[in-house]
XYZ file of C-alpha atoms in Angstrom:
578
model
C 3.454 51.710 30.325
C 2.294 48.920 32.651
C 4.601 45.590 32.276
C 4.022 43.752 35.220
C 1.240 42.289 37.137
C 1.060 43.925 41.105
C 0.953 41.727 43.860
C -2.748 41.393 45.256
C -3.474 42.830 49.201
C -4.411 40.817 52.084
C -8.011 39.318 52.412
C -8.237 41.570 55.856
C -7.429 44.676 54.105
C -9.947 43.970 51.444
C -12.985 42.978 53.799
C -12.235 46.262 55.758
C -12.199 48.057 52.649
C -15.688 46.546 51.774
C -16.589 47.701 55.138
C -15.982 51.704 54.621
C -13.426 51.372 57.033
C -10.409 51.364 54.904
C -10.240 53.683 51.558
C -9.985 51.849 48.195
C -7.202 51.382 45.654
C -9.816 52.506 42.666
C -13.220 53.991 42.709
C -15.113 54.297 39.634
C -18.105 56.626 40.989
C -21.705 57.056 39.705
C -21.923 54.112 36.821
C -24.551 52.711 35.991
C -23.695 49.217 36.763
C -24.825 45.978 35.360
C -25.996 42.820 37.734
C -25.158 39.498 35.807
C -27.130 38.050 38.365
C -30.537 39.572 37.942
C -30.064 41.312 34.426
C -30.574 44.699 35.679
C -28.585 48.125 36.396
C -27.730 49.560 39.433
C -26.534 53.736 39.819
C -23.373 53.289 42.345
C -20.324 53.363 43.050
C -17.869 50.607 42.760
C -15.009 49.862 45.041
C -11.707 47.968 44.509
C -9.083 46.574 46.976
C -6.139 45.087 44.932
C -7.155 42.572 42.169
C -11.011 42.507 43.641
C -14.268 44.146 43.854
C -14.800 44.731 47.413
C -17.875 47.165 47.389
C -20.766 48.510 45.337
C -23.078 51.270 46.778
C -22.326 54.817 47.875
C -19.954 57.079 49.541
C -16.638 54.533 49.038
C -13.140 57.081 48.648
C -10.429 56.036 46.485
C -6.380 56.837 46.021
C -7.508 56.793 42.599
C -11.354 57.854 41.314
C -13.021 57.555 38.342
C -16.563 59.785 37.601
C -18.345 57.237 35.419
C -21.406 59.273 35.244
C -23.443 58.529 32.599
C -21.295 55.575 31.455
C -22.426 51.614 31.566
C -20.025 48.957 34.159
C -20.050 45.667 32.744
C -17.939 42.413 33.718
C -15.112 42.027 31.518
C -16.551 39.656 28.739
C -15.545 35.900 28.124
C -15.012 33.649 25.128
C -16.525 30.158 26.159
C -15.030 28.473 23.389
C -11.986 29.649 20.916
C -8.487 28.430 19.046
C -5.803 31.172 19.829
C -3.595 28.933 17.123
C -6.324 30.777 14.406
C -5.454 33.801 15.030
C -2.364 33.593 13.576
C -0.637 35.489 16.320
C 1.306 34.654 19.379
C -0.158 34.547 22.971
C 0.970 37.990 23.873
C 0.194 40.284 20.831
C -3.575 38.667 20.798
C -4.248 39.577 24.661
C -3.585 43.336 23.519
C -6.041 42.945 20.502
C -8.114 41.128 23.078
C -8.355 44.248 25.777
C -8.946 46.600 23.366
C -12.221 44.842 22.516
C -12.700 44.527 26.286
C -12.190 40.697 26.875
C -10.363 39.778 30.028
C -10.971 35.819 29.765
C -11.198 33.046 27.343
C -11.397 29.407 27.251
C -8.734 27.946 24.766
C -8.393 24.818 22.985
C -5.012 24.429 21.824
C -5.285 21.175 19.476
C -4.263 22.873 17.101
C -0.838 23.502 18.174
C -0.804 19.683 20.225
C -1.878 17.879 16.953
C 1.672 19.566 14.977
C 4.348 19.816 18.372
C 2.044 17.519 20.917
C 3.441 18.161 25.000
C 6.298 20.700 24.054
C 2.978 22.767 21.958
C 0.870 22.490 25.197
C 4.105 23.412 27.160
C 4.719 26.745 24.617
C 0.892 28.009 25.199
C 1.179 27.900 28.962
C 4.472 29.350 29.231
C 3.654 32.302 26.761
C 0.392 33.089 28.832
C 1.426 32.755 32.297
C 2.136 36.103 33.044
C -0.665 38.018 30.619
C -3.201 40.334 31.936
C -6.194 37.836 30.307
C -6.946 35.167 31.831
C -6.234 32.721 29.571
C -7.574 29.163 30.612
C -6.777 25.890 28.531
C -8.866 22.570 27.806
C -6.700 19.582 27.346
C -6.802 18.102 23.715
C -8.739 15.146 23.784
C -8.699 14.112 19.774
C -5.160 14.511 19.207
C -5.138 12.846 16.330
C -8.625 13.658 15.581
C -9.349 10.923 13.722
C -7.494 7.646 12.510
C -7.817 8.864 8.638
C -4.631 11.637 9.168
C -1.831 11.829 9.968
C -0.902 14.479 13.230
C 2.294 15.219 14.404
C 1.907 13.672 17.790
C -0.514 11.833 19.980
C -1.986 12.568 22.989
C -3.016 9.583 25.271
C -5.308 9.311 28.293
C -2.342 9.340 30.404
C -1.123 12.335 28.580
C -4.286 13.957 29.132
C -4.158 13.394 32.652
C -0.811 14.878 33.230
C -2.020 18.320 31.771
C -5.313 18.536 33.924
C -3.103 18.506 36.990
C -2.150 22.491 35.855
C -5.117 24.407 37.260
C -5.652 26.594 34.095
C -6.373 23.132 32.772
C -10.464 23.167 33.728
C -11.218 19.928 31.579
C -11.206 18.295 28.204
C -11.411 19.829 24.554
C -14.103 19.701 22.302
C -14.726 15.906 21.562
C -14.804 15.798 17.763
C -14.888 12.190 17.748
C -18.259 11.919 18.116
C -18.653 8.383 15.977
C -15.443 7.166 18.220
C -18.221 8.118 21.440
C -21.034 6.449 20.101
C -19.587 3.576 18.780
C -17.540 3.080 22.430
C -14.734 3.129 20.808
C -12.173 1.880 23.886
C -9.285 4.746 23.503
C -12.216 7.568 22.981
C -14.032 6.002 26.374
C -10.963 6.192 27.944
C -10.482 9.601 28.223
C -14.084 10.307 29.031
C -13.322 8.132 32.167
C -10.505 10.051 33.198
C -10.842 10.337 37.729
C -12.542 13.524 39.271
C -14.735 13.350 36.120
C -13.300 16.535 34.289
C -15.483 19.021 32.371
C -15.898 18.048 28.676
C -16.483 20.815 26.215
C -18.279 19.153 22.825
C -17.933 18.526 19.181
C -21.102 17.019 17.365
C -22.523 19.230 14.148
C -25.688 17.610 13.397
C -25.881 14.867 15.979
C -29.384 14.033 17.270
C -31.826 11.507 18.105
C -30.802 8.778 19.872
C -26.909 9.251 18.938
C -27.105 12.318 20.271
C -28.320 10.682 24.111
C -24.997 8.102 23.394
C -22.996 11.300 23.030
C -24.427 13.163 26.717
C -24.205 9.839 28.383
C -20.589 10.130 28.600
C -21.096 13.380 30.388
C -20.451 15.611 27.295
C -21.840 19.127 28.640
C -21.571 21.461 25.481
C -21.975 22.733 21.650
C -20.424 25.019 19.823
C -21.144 23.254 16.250
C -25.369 23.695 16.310
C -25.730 25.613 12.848
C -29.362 25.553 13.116
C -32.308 26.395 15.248
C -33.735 22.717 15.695
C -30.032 21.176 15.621
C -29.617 23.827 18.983
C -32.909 23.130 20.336
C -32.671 19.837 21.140
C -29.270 19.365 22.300
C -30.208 22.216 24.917
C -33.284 20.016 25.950
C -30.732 17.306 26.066
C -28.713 19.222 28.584
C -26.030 20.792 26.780
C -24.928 24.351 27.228
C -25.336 26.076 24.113
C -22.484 28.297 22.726
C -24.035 30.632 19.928
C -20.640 31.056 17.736
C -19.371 34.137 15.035
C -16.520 33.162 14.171
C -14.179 33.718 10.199
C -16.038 30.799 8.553
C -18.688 30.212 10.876
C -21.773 32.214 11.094
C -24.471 30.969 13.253
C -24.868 33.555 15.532
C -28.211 35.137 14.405
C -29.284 32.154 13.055
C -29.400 30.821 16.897
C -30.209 33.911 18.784
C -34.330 33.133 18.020
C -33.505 30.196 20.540
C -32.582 32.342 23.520
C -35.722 33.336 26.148
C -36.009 34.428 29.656
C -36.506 30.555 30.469
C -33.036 29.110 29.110
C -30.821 32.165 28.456
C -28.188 31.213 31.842
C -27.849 28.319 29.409
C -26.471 30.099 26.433
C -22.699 31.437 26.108
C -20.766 33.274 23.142
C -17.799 32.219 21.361
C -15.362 32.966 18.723
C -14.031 29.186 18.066
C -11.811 30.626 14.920
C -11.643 34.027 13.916
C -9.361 35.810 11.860
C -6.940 38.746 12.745
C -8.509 40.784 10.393
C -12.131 40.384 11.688
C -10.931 40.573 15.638
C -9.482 44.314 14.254
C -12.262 45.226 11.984
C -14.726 44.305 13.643
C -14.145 42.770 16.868
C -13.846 39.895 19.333
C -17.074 38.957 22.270
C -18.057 42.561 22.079
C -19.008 42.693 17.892
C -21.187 39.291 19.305
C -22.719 41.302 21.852
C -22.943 44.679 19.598
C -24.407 41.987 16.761
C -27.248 41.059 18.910
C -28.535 44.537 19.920
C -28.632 45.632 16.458
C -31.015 42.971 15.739
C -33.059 43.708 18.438
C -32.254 41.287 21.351
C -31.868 42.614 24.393
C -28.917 43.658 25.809
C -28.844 42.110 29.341
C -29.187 38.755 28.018
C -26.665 38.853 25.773
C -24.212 40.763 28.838
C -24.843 37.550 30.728
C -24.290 35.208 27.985
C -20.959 37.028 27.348
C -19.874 37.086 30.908
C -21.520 35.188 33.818
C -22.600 32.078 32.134
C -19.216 31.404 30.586
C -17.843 31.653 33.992
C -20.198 29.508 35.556
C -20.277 26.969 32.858
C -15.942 26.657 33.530
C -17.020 26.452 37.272
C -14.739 29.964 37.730
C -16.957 31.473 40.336
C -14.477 34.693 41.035
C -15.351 35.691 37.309
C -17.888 37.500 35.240
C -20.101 39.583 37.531
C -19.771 42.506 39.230
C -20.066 41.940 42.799
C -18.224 41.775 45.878
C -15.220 38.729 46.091
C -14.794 38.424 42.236
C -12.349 39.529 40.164
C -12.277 43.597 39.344
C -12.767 42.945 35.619
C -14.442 45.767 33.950
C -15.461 47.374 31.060
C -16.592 50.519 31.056
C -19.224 51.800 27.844
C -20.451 55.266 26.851
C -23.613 53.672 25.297
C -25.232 50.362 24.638
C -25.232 50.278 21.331
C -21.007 50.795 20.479
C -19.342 48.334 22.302
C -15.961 49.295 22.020
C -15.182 50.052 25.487
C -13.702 53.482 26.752
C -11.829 51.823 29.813
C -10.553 48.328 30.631
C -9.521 47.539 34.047
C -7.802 43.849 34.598
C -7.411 42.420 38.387
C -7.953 46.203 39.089
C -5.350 47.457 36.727
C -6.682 50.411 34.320
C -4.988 48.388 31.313
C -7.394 50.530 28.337
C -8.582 54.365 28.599
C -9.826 56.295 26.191
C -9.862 53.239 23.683
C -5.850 52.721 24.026
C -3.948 50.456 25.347
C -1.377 50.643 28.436
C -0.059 47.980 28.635
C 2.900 46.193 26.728
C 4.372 43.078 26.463
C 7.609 41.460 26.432
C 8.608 39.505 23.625
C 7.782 35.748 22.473
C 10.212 33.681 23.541
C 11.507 29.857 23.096
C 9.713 29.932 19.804
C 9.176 26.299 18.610
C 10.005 26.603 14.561
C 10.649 23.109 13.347
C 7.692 21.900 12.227
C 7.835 21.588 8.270
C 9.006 17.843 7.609
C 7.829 17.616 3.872
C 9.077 14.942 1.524
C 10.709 16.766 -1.969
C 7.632 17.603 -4.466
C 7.526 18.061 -7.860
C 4.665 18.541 -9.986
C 4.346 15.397 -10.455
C 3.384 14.926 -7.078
C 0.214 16.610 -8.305
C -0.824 14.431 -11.061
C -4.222 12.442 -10.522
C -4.446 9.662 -12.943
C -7.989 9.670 -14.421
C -9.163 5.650 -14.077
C -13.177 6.594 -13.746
C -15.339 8.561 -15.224
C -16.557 10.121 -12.970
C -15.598 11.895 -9.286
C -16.361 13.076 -6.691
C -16.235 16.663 -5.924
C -15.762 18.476 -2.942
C -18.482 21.559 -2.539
C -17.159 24.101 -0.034
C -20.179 26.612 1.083
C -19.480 30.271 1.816
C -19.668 30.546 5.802
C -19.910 27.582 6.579
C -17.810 24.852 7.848
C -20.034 21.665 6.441
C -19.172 20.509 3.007
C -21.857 18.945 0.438
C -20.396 16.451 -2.424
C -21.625 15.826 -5.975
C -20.175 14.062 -8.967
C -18.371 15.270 -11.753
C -17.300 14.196 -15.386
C -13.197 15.001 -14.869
C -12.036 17.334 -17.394
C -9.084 15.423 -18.623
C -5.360 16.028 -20.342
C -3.086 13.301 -21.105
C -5.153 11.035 -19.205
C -4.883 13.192 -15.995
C -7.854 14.363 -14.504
C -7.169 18.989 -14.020
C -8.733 21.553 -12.875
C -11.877 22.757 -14.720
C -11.939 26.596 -14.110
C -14.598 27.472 -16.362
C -16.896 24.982 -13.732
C -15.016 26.179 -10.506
C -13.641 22.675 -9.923
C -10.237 23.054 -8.735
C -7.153 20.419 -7.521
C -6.820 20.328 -3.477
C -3.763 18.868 -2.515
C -3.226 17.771 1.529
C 0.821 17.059 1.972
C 1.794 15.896 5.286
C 4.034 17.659 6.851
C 5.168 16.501 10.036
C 7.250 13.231 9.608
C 8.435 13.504 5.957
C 6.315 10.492 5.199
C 5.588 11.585 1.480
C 1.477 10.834 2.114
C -0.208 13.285 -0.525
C -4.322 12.961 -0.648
C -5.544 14.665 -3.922
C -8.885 15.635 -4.779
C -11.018 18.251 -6.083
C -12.949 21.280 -4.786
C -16.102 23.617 -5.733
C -16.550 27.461 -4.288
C -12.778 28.983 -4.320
C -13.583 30.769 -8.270
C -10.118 30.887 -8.656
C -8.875 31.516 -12.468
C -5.350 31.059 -12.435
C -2.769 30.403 -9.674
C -2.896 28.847 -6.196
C -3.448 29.449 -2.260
C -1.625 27.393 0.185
C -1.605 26.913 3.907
C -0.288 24.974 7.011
C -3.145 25.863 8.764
C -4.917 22.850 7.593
C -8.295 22.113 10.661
C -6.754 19.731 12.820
C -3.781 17.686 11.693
C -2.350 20.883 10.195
C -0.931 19.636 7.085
C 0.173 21.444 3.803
C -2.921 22.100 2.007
C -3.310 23.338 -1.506
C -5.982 24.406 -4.101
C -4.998 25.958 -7.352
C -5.468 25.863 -10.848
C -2.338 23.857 -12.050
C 0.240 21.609 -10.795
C 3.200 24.308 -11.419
C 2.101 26.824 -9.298
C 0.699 24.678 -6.352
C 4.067 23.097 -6.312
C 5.755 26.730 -5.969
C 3.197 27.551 -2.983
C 4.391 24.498 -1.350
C 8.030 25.118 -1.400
C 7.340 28.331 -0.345
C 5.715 27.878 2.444
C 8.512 24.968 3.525
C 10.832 27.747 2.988
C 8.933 29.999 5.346
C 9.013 27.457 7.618
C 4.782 27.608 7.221
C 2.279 30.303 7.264
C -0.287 31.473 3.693
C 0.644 31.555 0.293
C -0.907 32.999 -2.996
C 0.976 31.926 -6.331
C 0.381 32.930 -9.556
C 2.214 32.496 -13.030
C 5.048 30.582 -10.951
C 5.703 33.737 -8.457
C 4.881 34.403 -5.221
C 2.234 37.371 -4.650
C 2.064 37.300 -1.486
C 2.829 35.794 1.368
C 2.301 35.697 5.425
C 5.104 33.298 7.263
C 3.867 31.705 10.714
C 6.863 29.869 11.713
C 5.474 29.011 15.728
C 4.606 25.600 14.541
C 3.285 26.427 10.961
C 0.091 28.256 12.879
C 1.570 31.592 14.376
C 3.279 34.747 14.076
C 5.562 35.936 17.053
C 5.483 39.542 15.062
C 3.073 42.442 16.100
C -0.553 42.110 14.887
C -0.143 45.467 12.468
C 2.555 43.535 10.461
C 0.438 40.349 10.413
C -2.594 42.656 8.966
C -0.755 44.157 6.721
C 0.451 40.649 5.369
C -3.020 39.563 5.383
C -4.173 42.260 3.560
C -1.487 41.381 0.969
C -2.756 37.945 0.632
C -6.403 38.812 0.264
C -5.337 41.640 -2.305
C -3.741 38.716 -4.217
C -6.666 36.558 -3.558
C -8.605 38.267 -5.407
C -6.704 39.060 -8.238
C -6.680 35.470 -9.370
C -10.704 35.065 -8.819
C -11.519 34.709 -5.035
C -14.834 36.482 -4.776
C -14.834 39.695 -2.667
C -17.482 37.632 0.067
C -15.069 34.865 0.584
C -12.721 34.136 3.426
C -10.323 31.687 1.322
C -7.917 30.937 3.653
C -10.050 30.126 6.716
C -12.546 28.135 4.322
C -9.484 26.732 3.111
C -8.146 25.472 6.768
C -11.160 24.006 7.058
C -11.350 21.753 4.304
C -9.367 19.148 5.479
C -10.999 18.492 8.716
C -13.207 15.303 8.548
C -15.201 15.585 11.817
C -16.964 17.852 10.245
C -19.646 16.821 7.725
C -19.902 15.452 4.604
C -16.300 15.398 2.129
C -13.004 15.912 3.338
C -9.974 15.211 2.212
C -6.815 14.301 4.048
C -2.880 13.281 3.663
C -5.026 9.773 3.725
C -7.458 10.656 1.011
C -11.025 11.305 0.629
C -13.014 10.973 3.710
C -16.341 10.106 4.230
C -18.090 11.443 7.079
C -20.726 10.151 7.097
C -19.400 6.764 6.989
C -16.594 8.028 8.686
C -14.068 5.800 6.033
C -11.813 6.559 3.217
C -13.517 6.831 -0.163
C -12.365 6.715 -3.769
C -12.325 9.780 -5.708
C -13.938 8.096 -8.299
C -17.776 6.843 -8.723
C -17.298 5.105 -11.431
């Protein structure tokens, strides 16, 4: 098996190469080729000189050739916009998942791992991907905390910011999810939007328009991966923002935005993960399901190709990537059909890395694996206990694929003068304990949409300070699926009649496995076995609509190791209306 990257060839032997003069490292012969560029196919041969495409036409000779008759060359794909952290696995064991599904690029933002370990989390990601066969390129965290209504395990300053974009796999700042702290010119926010060499700066702003929305763009904001509807995407396209059309665990929005794409905007369009699950990226893939997705409901094929490739590239201003042409990178993937795309061959930096849908290449292990990150005050159940001094609350509505929240009031059901869970109305106790600096903050509240009947489901992957969250049915088992997971130095949790069902540990900073991604499946599958024993329905991601819940840059009710938050407002709110 391949386990180290070659060394590229000179520029000279590559342009004489191009030339016919010299023969080629790798020939793939008689494809059927596809032009990012113009969005149609060419029959030729394609010629590769070290790491690059040198050639495309006829008659090039190889030390190594490929007959690709019949078969369909595309770039190797790219995901504009995705959080390797919610994977759950390490660095090295997602690039293989990652090949096999034929991506050779993404653009990473790792806040989540900055907002628990801060520098030394940034330091981990770049270390651990330095030396894959994926280009893996990083945005600096720019809401690290995102808001002032959590609490994060470290901070991340202008300064800090500006430190990091001095790596060039830096290529600008994270999504801004502090969209109010924009509009409002919030100095610290404006800041590090005024960072020198004016850095790309990827966006954050579900439901933004209007005049906020211009605010927003005026401090040079240049895309969205949050639009969840048509209109929403429409105008912050018109507006000048690149439009990334996202499938991710949680998130669905991908057909519900393709209607937007035509011949007259589609180089402003890109695909993207953001978070998807382990399970999904196996079952049913990563860019390439997007792609496949699109096709099957009838859109055509060499828009989506660019949108998965060229665009992406050209958005992240990495003009050696996502086309197949002369001078860039000899990323390919190579398809039997257009309608399957799984791909039959993989070549990275002209490396065969997949053939016949398996993978060649191995890694070595994850190393320097950063484990102290649970810092939780003792609990009892006690620490569960909400007081009932209204009479009514407010309630927390989670909706099935989706990553917005509605609220409503309830009457509390009450028992010796505590308000509890309600299970015959699907109102259920969150818990968010912090997690980092021992500081004992606990922010209860209550959820609809999780169905559970008995027992609990915790997490430390908690959307974006990454605290202990917790929703069950009573106090005595979400206390046992906290101490479990402080045990297991983090990770997923289901609990029921005081025991542990099942659980998955991620001990790289309470987000990540370092073991391979069939063990993490088959822990997964444990946990949603579990899940639904206890009343998850069959439809619903729990976990990732879980990690989700206490993220409050995302409209309408979260809840934090603060408390309640109020997006809209963007405050702290009582629990109780009255």
């Amino acid at each position: 098996m391949m386990t180290k990257v070659l060394p590229d060839v000179t520029l000279a032997e590559k342009i004489a190469v191009g030339a016919g003069k010299h023969i080629a490292d790798l020939v793939f012969k008689g494809g059927q080729i596809f032009n990012a560029f113009t969005g149609s196919w060419e029959k030729a041969d394609l010629a590769i000189s070290g790491k690059t495409i040198v050639g495309i036409g006829a008659g090039y000779r190889g030390i190594q050739e490929y007959d690709v008759s019949g078969s369909y060359l595309t770039p190797g794909f790219l995901d504009a916009h995705m959080h390797i952290e919610s994977t759950m696995l390490a660095p090295r064991e997602l690039a293989k998942v990652l090949l096999l599904n034929g991506v050779t690029g993404i653009f990473a933002d790792p806040h989540e791992i900055a907002n628990v370990l801060g520098l030394d989390g940034m330091q981990f990601m770049l270390h651990e991907t330095e030396d894959l066969p994926l280009d893996v390129y990083f945005l600096a965290p720019s809401c690290v905390p995102a808001t002032d209504m959590e609490t994060s395990g470290a901070c991340l300053t202008a300064a800090d910011l500006q430190t990091l974009l001095a790596n060039p796999r830096l290529v600008g700042i994270g999504e801004m999810m502090n969209y109010p702290g924009v509009v409002s010119g919030v100095p610290e926010v404006l800041e590090k939007l005024s960072l020198p060499e004016k850095p790309l700066v990827d966006g954050h702003a579900p439901e933004l328009a209007g005049k906020a929305l211009n605010a927003y763009l005026t401090a040079g904001i240049s895309s969205e991966h949050e639009a969840t509807t048509l209109a929403e995407a429409q105008e912050k396209l018109a507006r000048g923002m690149y439009i990334f059309l996202r499938e991710g665990s949680s998130a669905h929005n991908l057909l519900d935005l393709l209607p937007l794409v035509n011949d007259k905007n589609c180089r402003r369009c890109c695909l993207a993960t953001d978070d998807r699950h382990l399970d999904d990226l196996i079952s049913e893939g990563s860019i390439n399901y997007l792609v496949e997705a699109g096709v099957i409901h009838g859109y055509p094929v060499e828009q989506l190709l660019t949108m998965a490739t060229l665009n992406t590239a050209e958005h992240f201003r990495r003009y050696d990537l996502g086309a197949l042409a002369p001078g860039y990178k000899a990323d390919i993937n190579i398809f039997k059909d257009l309608t399957t795309f799984e791909p039959e061959m993989v070549c990275k930096d002209g490396q065969i890395l997949v053939k016949d849908r398996q993978l060649l290449w191995e890694s070595a292990p994850v190393s320097d694996i950063p484990t102290d990150s649970m810092h939780v005050q003792p609990l009892t159940a006690a620490s569960f206990k909400i007081p009932a001094t209204g009479k009514r609350m407010q309630v927390i509505v989670s909706q099935e694929d989706k990553l917005v929240t509605e609220r409503r009031t309830a009457v509390p059901k009450i028992e010796d003068g505590c308000a509890v869970s309600d299970t015959t109305r699907d109102i259920l106790k969150l818990a968010v304990c912090e997690r980092h600096h021992a500081t004992g903050n606990i922010g209860l509240g209550f959820v609809q949409g999780f169905k559970l009947q008995r027992g609990a489901l915790a997490s430390t992957v908690a959307h974006d300070n990454h605290n202990l969250i917790i929703v069950g049915t009573n106090d005595e088992d979400m206390l046992v699926a906290a101490n479990a997971l402080v045990d297991a130095g983090g990770g997923l949790v289901v609990v029921e009649g005081g025991k542990v069902r099942a659980l998955l540990p991620l001990p790289v900073a309470g987000l990540m496995s370092a073991c391979p991604s069939d063990e993490v499946l088959s822990q997964l599958k444990e946990l949603q076995y579990w899940s639904r024993e206890i009343g998850v329905p069959e439809s619903l991601n729990a976990f990732m609509q879980l990690s989700f819940l206490a993220l409050p840059v995302i409209p309408h009710l979260k809840l934090t190791d603060r408390g309640l938050v109020d997006v809209d407002t963007f405050a702290i709110s009582s629990l109780w209306t009255e």
